[in-house]
Amino acid sequence: MRITVSAALALALAAGVTQAASAVADAPPSTDGVWRMDGYGTVLALRDGRLQEYQTTAVSCLKGFAARRTSPGVYTTPDNVVLTVRTRHDRDRATVAFDGSAGHRQLKRIPALPDDCTRPAPSGPLAGFDVFWHSFAENYPFFAAKGIDWESMRTRYRAKVHPDTTRDELFAIFRDMVTPLYDAHVAVGDGDKYFAQVRPGTEMPTEELDAKVKKYIVRRDLAEAHHVRNFANGRITYADLPGGRGYLRISGFNGYAAEGAPHSAERAVLDEALDTVLTAQRAKRLKGLIIDLRINGGGSDLLGLRIAERLTDSPYVAYRKRARNDPADPTRFTRPEPIRVTPAPAPHYTGPIAVLTGGSTVSAGETFTQSLIDRPEGGVVRIGQPTQGVFSDIMGRVLPNGMGAVLPNEQYLTRAGDTFDGPGIPPHLKEPVFTEEEFDKKRDSAFDRALNVLR
């Protein structure tokens, strides 16, 4: 599941929920027991209709989220996150899937909870520091790519922590440690206080920025458009442009339904919007489609894939997903899982597409962009600026003192085995995106370039 940084942090601090894949078939009762996840530093205990997550490091085991069984093999958290666990042919192997995100996580049955999980949790500032440092050391895959020596961070900052270190002082230490990562999927929080940042030279896709840009686009770019309609609480806009072209703006892949609604409700709202926009008649007559993701704060990968399913007639692999799975070796990962696009049983648009992106295209906005790279029909041109460069599901970590953190631990691979983590997905055609000069001179260079490309 993809969500904005602030929402991710709130979720992680409230429940420690790490997010993964979509619901699958009902699981048999034999899933009861204790399971270690391949990667993710996680153990799951299932018994008596309850599921309890334990977040593990080399120095700790802390309780994370809890869920109750709502149907065979299906568990629901108090925040309506749905997990499905099912065994494989081998009763000691299973998979877990989380509602709203792509892929599955592999489980292996273990005899009992690790000893650390049965003892009182460590406490105090030093314990908090150690759990924080190990959580990143054992799960974060991008230290080398970002040129960060995490071992030296430990030496430098642990010396500043002592039994009388205050919460504010510890928060400041954690903030200073992660600042050089410039990773929009990394955040630190304590109650209402949190720290998160984006890549230098880019801007966080806030509600205020989205509202400003949407107003500008409607006034400038859609002045001569027809059938301008908003869907999904305003997160999706569609318009018919002159010359037989269409414009589809998506500001996020969540928030479509009522607050707290399950993924199934979000999916239903999206399907209704797509059925209204991509009718058989319109899909046939469109000469080109602009998909505007320049302000997109992320959300559910599965919703992005659901749109991709309306843009092809042939099945294909969108990307391959893997997670770091060796606490001592950041170069070792789980086996990559292909995430597929299967044409939906509904009208498809298979013509040319111009995708508008920028530094405020974040997370699920990026995985959707990546899902169109190998579209069998081709014809996809990216215009604007590189995306933010964060793709992984967000891992929530709770700390002994009640503070929390979120971090990424996965990679989304191209067909060639590369990732876009860090620099983001580059455009084919580079244009400025919502700069002050663009606003001052009433320009939208990326949109105008897309119109020319789709002539």
Coordinates of C-alpha atoms in Angstrom, one line a residue:
M1 CA 0.0 0.0 0.0
R2 CA 1.2 3.5 -0.9
I3 CA 0.4 6.5 1.2
T4 CA 1.7 10.0 1.6
V5 CA 4.6 10.4 4.1
S6 CA 2.5 12.1 6.8
A7 CA -0.2 9.5 6.5
A8 CA 2.3 6.7 6.5
L9 CA 3.9 8.0 9.6
A10 CA 0.6 8.3 11.4
L11 CA -0.3 4.8 10.5
A12 CA 3.1 3.4 11.5
L13 CA 3.1 5.2 14.9
A14 CA -0.5 4.2 15.6
A15 CA -0.2 0.6 14.8
G16 CA 3.3 -0.3 13.5
V17 CA 1.6 -1.6 10.3
T18 CA 3.9 -2.6 7.5
Q19 CA 2.0 -2.8 4.2
A20 CA 2.1 -5.3 1.5
A21 CA -0.2 -7.1 -1.0
S22 CA -3.7 -7.7 -2.0
A23 CA -6.1 -10.2 -0.5
V24 CA -6.0 -13.8 -1.8
A25 CA -8.0 -16.9 -1.3
D26 CA -9.2 -18.2 2.1
A27 CA -6.6 -19.9 4.2
P28 CA -7.1 -23.2 6.2
P29 CA -7.0 -23.3 10.0
S30 CA -3.5 -24.8 9.8
T31 CA -2.1 -21.3 9.5
D32 CA -2.2 -21.0 13.3
G33 CA 1.3 -20.9 14.7
V34 CA 4.3 -18.7 14.6
W35 CA 5.8 -17.6 11.3
R36 CA 9.0 -15.8 10.4
M37 CA 8.7 -13.5 7.3
D38 CA 11.4 -13.7 4.6
G39 CA 12.8 -10.2 5.0
Y40 CA 11.0 -7.4 6.8
G41 CA 12.4 -8.3 10.2
T42 CA 9.0 -9.6 11.2
V43 CA 7.4 -12.6 13.1
L44 CA 3.7 -13.2 13.0
A45 CA 1.9 -15.2 15.7
L46 CA -1.5 -16.5 14.8
R47 CA -3.7 -18.2 17.4
D48 CA -7.3 -18.1 18.8
G49 CA -8.5 -15.9 16.0
R50 CA -5.8 -13.2 16.6
L51 CA -2.8 -12.1 14.7
Q52 CA 0.1 -10.3 16.4
E53 CA 3.0 -8.8 14.6
Y54 CA 6.5 -8.8 16.3
Q55 CA 9.1 -6.4 14.9
T56 CA 12.6 -7.9 15.4
T57 CA 16.2 -6.8 15.2
A58 CA 19.4 -8.3 16.5
V59 CA 18.8 -6.5 19.8
S60 CA 15.1 -6.4 20.2
C61 CA 11.6 -7.8 19.6
L62 CA 8.7 -5.4 20.0
K63 CA 5.0 -5.8 19.4
G64 CA 3.7 -4.2 16.3
F65 CA 0.1 -4.2 15.0
A66 CA -2.6 -6.7 16.0
A67 CA -5.5 -8.0 14.0
R68 CA -8.5 -10.2 14.5
R69 CA -9.7 -13.0 12.2
T70 CA -12.8 -11.8 10.2
S71 CA -13.1 -14.9 8.0
P72 CA -11.0 -18.0 7.4
G73 CA -7.4 -16.9 6.9
V74 CA -8.4 -13.2 6.7
Y75 CA -7.4 -10.7 9.5
T76 CA -8.4 -7.1 9.9
T77 CA -6.6 -4.4 12.0
P78 CA -8.5 -1.7 13.9
D79 CA -7.6 0.6 11.0
N80 CA -9.3 -1.7 8.5
V81 CA -6.1 -3.0 6.9
V82 CA -6.9 -6.5 5.7
L83 CA -4.3 -9.3 5.7
T84 CA -4.7 -12.7 4.2
V85 CA -2.6 -15.7 5.2
R86 CA -2.6 -19.0 3.4
T87 CA -0.5 -22.1 3.5
R88 CA 1.2 -23.6 0.5
H89 CA 1.4 -27.3 -0.3
D90 CA 4.0 -27.5 2.4
R91 CA 2.3 -26.8 5.7
D92 CA 5.4 -25.1 7.0
R93 CA 5.3 -22.5 4.2
A94 CA 2.8 -19.8 3.7
T95 CA 2.2 -16.4 2.2
V96 CA 0.8 -13.2 3.6
A97 CA -0.9 -10.5 1.6
F98 CA -2.0 -7.0 2.7
D99 CA -4.9 -5.2 1.2
G100 CA -4.0 -2.5 -1.2
S101 CA -0.4 -3.4 -2.3
A102 CA 1.2 -5.5 -4.9
G103 CA 2.9 -8.8 -4.3
H104 CA 3.2 -11.4 -1.5
R105 CA 5.5 -12.0 1.5
Q106 CA 6.8 -15.5 2.2
L107 CA 6.4 -17.1 5.6
K108 CA 8.2 -20.0 7.2
R109 CA 6.8 -21.7 10.3
I110 CA 9.1 -21.7 13.4
P111 CA 8.6 -23.7 16.6
A112 CA 7.9 -20.7 18.9
L113 CA 8.4 -17.0 19.4
P114 CA 12.1 -16.0 19.6
D115 CA 13.3 -15.6 23.1
D116 CA 13.5 -11.8 22.8
C117 CA 9.8 -11.7 22.1
T118 CA 9.0 -13.4 25.4
R119 CA 11.1 -11.1 27.6
P120 CA 10.2 -7.5 28.7
A121 CA 11.1 -5.0 26.0
P122 CA 14.2 -2.9 26.5
S123 CA 13.6 0.7 27.6
G124 CA 15.4 4.0 27.9
P125 CA 17.1 6.3 25.4
L126 CA 20.0 3.9 24.7
A127 CA 17.6 1.1 24.0
G128 CA 15.6 3.4 21.7
F129 CA 18.7 4.4 19.9
D130 CA 19.9 0.8 19.4
V131 CA 16.5 -0.4 18.0
F132 CA 16.4 2.6 15.7
W133 CA 19.9 2.1 14.4
H134 CA 19.4 -1.6 13.9
S135 CA 16.1 -1.2 12.2
F136 CA 17.8 0.8 9.4
A137 CA 21.0 -1.3 9.4
E138 CA 19.2 -4.5 8.9
N139 CA 16.5 -3.4 6.5
Y140 CA 17.4 -0.2 4.5
P141 CA 18.8 -1.2 1.0
F142 CA 20.1 2.1 -0.2
F143 CA 23.0 3.2 2.0
A144 CA 25.7 2.4 -0.6
A145 CA 23.7 4.1 -3.4
K146 CA 23.4 7.3 -1.2
G147 CA 27.0 7.2 0.0
I148 CA 26.1 6.9 3.6
D149 CA 28.2 5.0 6.2
W150 CA 25.6 3.9 8.7
E151 CA 28.2 2.3 11.0
S152 CA 29.9 5.7 11.3
M153 CA 26.5 7.2 12.1
R154 CA 26.3 4.8 15.1
T155 CA 29.7 5.8 16.4
R156 CA 29.0 9.5 16.0
Y157 CA 25.6 9.7 17.4
R158 CA 25.4 7.0 20.1
A159 CA 28.0 8.8 22.1
K160 CA 25.5 11.6 22.4
V161 CA 22.9 9.4 24.1
H162 CA 22.8 8.8 27.8
P163 CA 20.2 7.7 30.4
D164 CA 19.1 11.3 30.9
T165 CA 18.7 12.1 27.2
T166 CA 15.2 13.8 26.7
R167 CA 12.7 12.7 24.1
D168 CA 13.2 16.0 22.2
E169 CA 17.0 15.4 22.2
L170 CA 16.6 11.8 21.0
F171 CA 14.2 12.9 18.3
A172 CA 16.7 15.5 17.1
I173 CA 19.4 12.8 17.0
F174 CA 17.2 10.5 14.9
R175 CA 16.4 13.4 12.6
D176 CA 20.0 14.3 12.1
M177 CA 20.9 10.7 11.4
V178 CA 18.3 10.3 8.5
T179 CA 18.6 13.8 7.1
P180 CA 21.5 12.8 4.7
L181 CA 19.3 10.0 3.2
Y182 CA 17.0 12.6 1.5
D183 CA 14.5 9.7 1.2
A184 CA 10.8 10.6 1.1
H185 CA 9.9 7.2 2.5
V186 CA 11.9 7.8 5.6
A187 CA 10.4 9.6 8.6
V188 CA 10.7 9.8 12.4
G189 CA 7.9 10.7 14.7
D190 CA 6.9 11.2 18.3
G191 CA 3.3 11.9 18.8
D192 CA 2.2 14.9 16.7
K193 CA 5.8 15.7 15.9
Y194 CA 7.5 14.2 12.9
F195 CA 10.3 14.8 10.4
A196 CA 10.3 13.8 6.8
Q197 CA 11.8 15.3 3.7
V198 CA 12.0 14.9 -0.1
R199 CA 14.8 14.9 -2.5
P200 CA 16.6 18.3 -2.8
G201 CA 15.1 20.5 -5.5
T202 CA 11.7 18.8 -5.2
E203 CA 8.5 19.7 -3.3
M204 CA 6.3 17.5 -1.1
P205 CA 2.9 16.9 -2.8
T206 CA 0.7 18.5 -0.2
E207 CA -3.0 19.2 -0.3
E208 CA -2.2 22.9 -0.7
L209 CA 0.1 22.4 -3.6
D210 CA -2.4 20.1 -5.3
A211 CA -5.3 22.6 -4.9
K212 CA -3.1 25.4 -6.3
V213 CA -2.0 23.4 -9.3
K214 CA -5.5 22.0 -10.0
K215 CA -6.9 25.5 -10.1
Y216 CA -4.2 26.6 -12.4
I217 CA -4.7 23.7 -14.8
V218 CA -8.4 24.1 -15.0
R219 CA -8.1 27.8 -15.7
R220 CA -5.2 27.5 -18.2
D221 CA -5.1 24.0 -19.8
L222 CA -8.7 23.1 -19.7
A223 CA -10.2 26.4 -20.7
E224 CA -11.4 25.0 -24.0
A225 CA -12.0 21.4 -22.8
H226 CA -15.3 19.6 -22.8
H227 CA -16.9 17.2 -20.3
V228 CA -14.6 18.2 -17.4
R229 CA -15.5 15.9 -14.6
N230 CA -14.1 15.1 -11.1
F231 CA -14.2 11.7 -9.5
A232 CA -13.0 10.0 -6.3
N233 CA -13.3 13.0 -4.0
G234 CA -11.6 15.2 -6.6
R235 CA -8.5 13.1 -6.8
I236 CA -9.2 12.2 -10.4
T237 CA -10.1 14.7 -13.1
Y238 CA -11.0 13.9 -16.7
A239 CA -11.6 16.2 -19.7
D240 CA -12.0 15.9 -23.4
L241 CA -9.5 18.2 -25.1
P242 CA -9.7 19.8 -28.6
G243 CA -8.4 17.6 -31.4
G244 CA -9.7 14.3 -30.1
R245 CA -7.3 14.0 -27.1
G246 CA -8.1 13.2 -23.5
Y247 CA -6.7 14.5 -20.2
L248 CA -6.6 12.3 -17.1
R249 CA -5.2 13.9 -13.9
I250 CA -4.6 11.6 -10.9
S251 CA -3.4 13.3 -7.7
G252 CA -3.1 10.1 -5.7
F253 CA -4.0 6.5 -5.4
N254 CA -6.0 6.7 -2.2
G255 CA -8.6 8.8 -0.5
Y256 CA -11.2 7.9 -3.2
A257 CA -13.8 6.7 -0.7
A258 CA -14.9 7.7 2.8
E259 CA -12.1 8.1 5.3
G260 CA -11.2 4.7 6.8
A261 CA -12.9 2.8 4.0
P262 CA -11.3 -0.6 3.0
H263 CA -9.4 -1.1 -0.2
S264 CA -12.4 -2.7 -1.8
A265 CA -14.3 0.6 -1.5
E266 CA -11.5 2.5 -3.0
R267 CA -11.3 0.1 -5.9
A268 CA -15.1 0.3 -6.5
V269 CA -14.9 4.1 -6.7
L270 CA -12.0 3.9 -9.2
D271 CA -13.8 1.3 -11.3
E272 CA -16.8 3.6 -11.5
A273 CA -14.7 6.5 -12.6
L274 CA -12.9 4.4 -15.2
D275 CA -16.1 3.0 -16.6
T276 CA -17.4 6.6 -17.0
V277 CA -14.3 7.9 -18.6
L278 CA -13.1 4.9 -20.8
T279 CA -16.4 4.0 -22.5
A280 CA -16.1 1.9 -25.6
Q281 CA -16.9 4.9 -27.7
R282 CA -14.3 7.2 -26.1
A283 CA -11.6 4.5 -26.0
K284 CA -12.1 4.0 -29.7
R285 CA -12.1 7.6 -30.8
L286 CA -9.4 9.1 -28.6
K287 CA -6.3 10.1 -30.6
G288 CA -4.1 10.5 -27.6
L289 CA -4.3 10.5 -23.8
I290 CA -2.4 12.8 -21.4
I291 CA -2.0 11.2 -17.9
D292 CA -1.0 14.0 -15.5
L293 CA 0.9 12.6 -12.4
R294 CA 2.9 15.7 -11.6
I295 CA 1.3 16.2 -8.2
N296 CA 0.7 12.7 -6.9
G297 CA 1.2 11.7 -3.3
G298 CA 1.0 8.0 -3.8
G299 CA -1.4 5.4 -2.2
S300 CA -2.1 1.9 -3.4
D301 CA 0.0 0.2 -6.0
L302 CA -3.0 -2.0 -6.9
L303 CA -5.1 1.0 -7.9
G304 CA -2.4 2.1 -10.3
L305 CA -2.2 -1.4 -11.7
R306 CA -6.0 -1.3 -12.1
I307 CA -5.7 1.7 -14.4
A308 CA -2.9 0.1 -16.3
E309 CA -5.3 -2.8 -17.0
R310 CA -7.5 -0.4 -18.9
L311 CA -4.6 0.7 -21.1
T312 CA -3.6 -2.5 -22.8
D313 CA -5.0 -5.5 -24.7
S314 CA -2.2 -7.9 -23.7
P315 CA -0.9 -9.2 -20.3
Y316 CA 2.6 -8.2 -19.3
V317 CA 4.9 -7.8 -16.3
A318 CA 4.7 -4.3 -14.8
Y319 CA 7.8 -4.7 -12.6
R320 CA 9.4 -7.2 -10.3
K321 CA 9.4 -6.7 -6.6
R322 CA 12.0 -7.9 -4.0
A323 CA 12.9 -7.1 -0.4
R324 CA 16.1 -7.0 1.5
N325 CA 16.3 -10.2 3.5
D326 CA 19.7 -10.4 5.1
P327 CA 20.3 -8.2 8.2
A328 CA 24.1 -8.4 7.7
D329 CA 24.3 -8.1 3.9
P330 CA 22.4 -5.2 2.1
T331 CA 23.1 -6.8 -1.3
R332 CA 20.9 -9.9 -0.6
F333 CA 17.2 -9.9 -1.4
T334 CA 14.2 -12.1 -1.6
R335 CA 13.4 -13.8 -5.0
P336 CA 11.9 -11.1 -7.2
E337 CA 8.1 -11.5 -7.6
P338 CA 6.7 -10.5 -11.0
I339 CA 3.8 -8.1 -10.7
R340 CA 1.5 -8.5 -13.7
V341 CA -0.9 -6.3 -15.6
T342 CA -3.9 -8.3 -16.9
P343 CA -6.3 -6.6 -19.3
A344 CA -9.5 -5.8 -17.5
P345 CA -12.9 -7.2 -18.8
A346 CA -13.9 -3.7 -19.9
P347 CA -13.2 -1.2 -22.7
H348 CA -9.4 -0.5 -23.2
Y349 CA -7.6 2.5 -24.5
T350 CA -4.5 1.3 -26.4
G351 CA -3.4 4.4 -28.3
P352 CA -0.6 6.9 -27.6
I353 CA -0.1 8.2 -24.1
A354 CA 1.9 11.2 -22.7
V355 CA 2.6 10.8 -19.0
L356 CA 3.4 14.0 -17.2
T357 CA 5.8 13.6 -14.2
G358 CA 7.8 15.7 -11.8
G359 CA 9.6 15.6 -8.4
S360 CA 6.2 15.7 -6.7
T361 CA 5.3 12.3 -8.4
V362 CA 5.8 10.1 -5.4
S363 CA 5.6 6.4 -4.5
A364 CA 2.5 4.7 -6.1
G365 CA 2.6 7.6 -8.6
E366 CA 6.0 6.3 -9.6
T367 CA 5.1 2.6 -9.6
F368 CA 2.2 3.4 -11.9
T369 CA 4.6 5.3 -14.2
Q370 CA 6.9 2.3 -14.1
S371 CA 4.0 -0.1 -14.9
L372 CA 3.6 1.7 -18.3
I373 CA 7.2 1.4 -19.4
D374 CA 6.8 -2.1 -20.9
R375 CA 3.2 -1.6 -22.1
P376 CA 3.0 -4.0 -25.1
E377 CA 1.4 -1.4 -27.3
G378 CA 4.2 1.0 -26.6
G379 CA 3.4 4.6 -27.5
V380 CA 4.1 6.0 -23.9
V381 CA 6.1 9.2 -23.8
R382 CA 7.1 10.7 -20.4
I383 CA 7.3 14.5 -20.3
G384 CA 8.4 16.8 -17.5
Q385 CA 11.0 16.1 -14.7
P386 CA 12.2 12.9 -13.0
T387 CA 9.9 11.4 -10.4
Q388 CA 10.8 11.5 -6.6
G389 CA 12.6 8.2 -6.5
V390 CA 10.8 6.2 -3.8
F391 CA 9.0 3.0 -4.7
S392 CA 9.1 0.6 -1.7
D393 CA 6.2 -0.2 0.6
I394 CA 6.7 1.7 3.8
M395 CA 7.9 -0.4 6.8
G396 CA 6.6 1.0 10.1
R397 CA 8.9 0.5 13.2
V398 CA 7.9 1.1 16.8
L399 CA 10.6 2.0 19.3
P400 CA 10.9 1.1 23.0
N401 CA 10.1 4.7 24.2
G402 CA 6.9 5.0 22.1
M403 CA 8.5 6.9 19.3
G404 CA 8.4 5.5 15.8
A405 CA 10.0 5.5 12.3
V406 CA 9.2 4.5 8.8
L407 CA 11.6 3.3 6.2
P408 CA 11.7 1.4 2.8
N409 CA 13.2 -2.0 2.4
E410 CA 12.1 -3.1 -1.1
Q411 CA 13.1 -2.5 -4.7
Y412 CA 10.9 -2.4 -7.8
L413 CA 13.0 -3.9 -10.7
T414 CA 12.7 -3.1 -14.4
R415 CA 12.9 -5.8 -17.0
A416 CA 16.7 -5.3 -17.1
G417 CA 16.9 -5.7 -13.3
D418 CA 17.5 -2.0 -12.6
T419 CA 15.7 0.3 -10.1
F420 CA 14.9 4.0 -10.2
D421 CA 15.3 4.5 -6.4
G422 CA 17.0 7.7 -5.6
P423 CA 17.1 9.7 -8.9
G424 CA 13.6 8.7 -10.0
I425 CA 12.2 7.7 -13.4
P426 CA 13.5 10.2 -16.0
P427 CA 11.4 11.8 -18.6
H428 CA 11.9 11.2 -22.3
L429 CA 11.3 14.9 -22.9
K430 CA 12.4 17.3 -20.2
E431 CA 10.3 20.4 -19.5
P432 CA 9.9 22.6 -16.4
V433 CA 7.1 21.6 -14.0
F434 CA 5.2 24.2 -12.0
T435 CA 8.1 26.5 -11.4
E436 CA 7.6 30.1 -10.3
E437 CA 8.6 31.2 -13.8
E438 CA 5.9 28.9 -15.3
F439 CA 3.3 30.3 -13.0
D440 CA 4.4 34.0 -13.5
K441 CA 4.3 33.7 -17.3
K442 CA 1.1 31.6 -17.3
R443 CA 2.9 28.7 -19.0
D444 CA 2.6 24.9 -18.7
S445 CA 5.4 23.7 -20.9
A446 CA 5.0 20.0 -20.1
F447 CA 1.2 20.1 -20.9
D448 CA 1.8 22.0 -24.2
R449 CA 4.6 19.6 -25.2
A450 CA 2.2 16.7 -24.6
L451 CA -0.4 18.3 -26.9
N452 CA 2.3 18.6 -29.6
V453 CA 3.5 15.0 -29.2
L454 CA -0.1 13.7 -29.4
R455 CA -1.0 15.6 -32.6

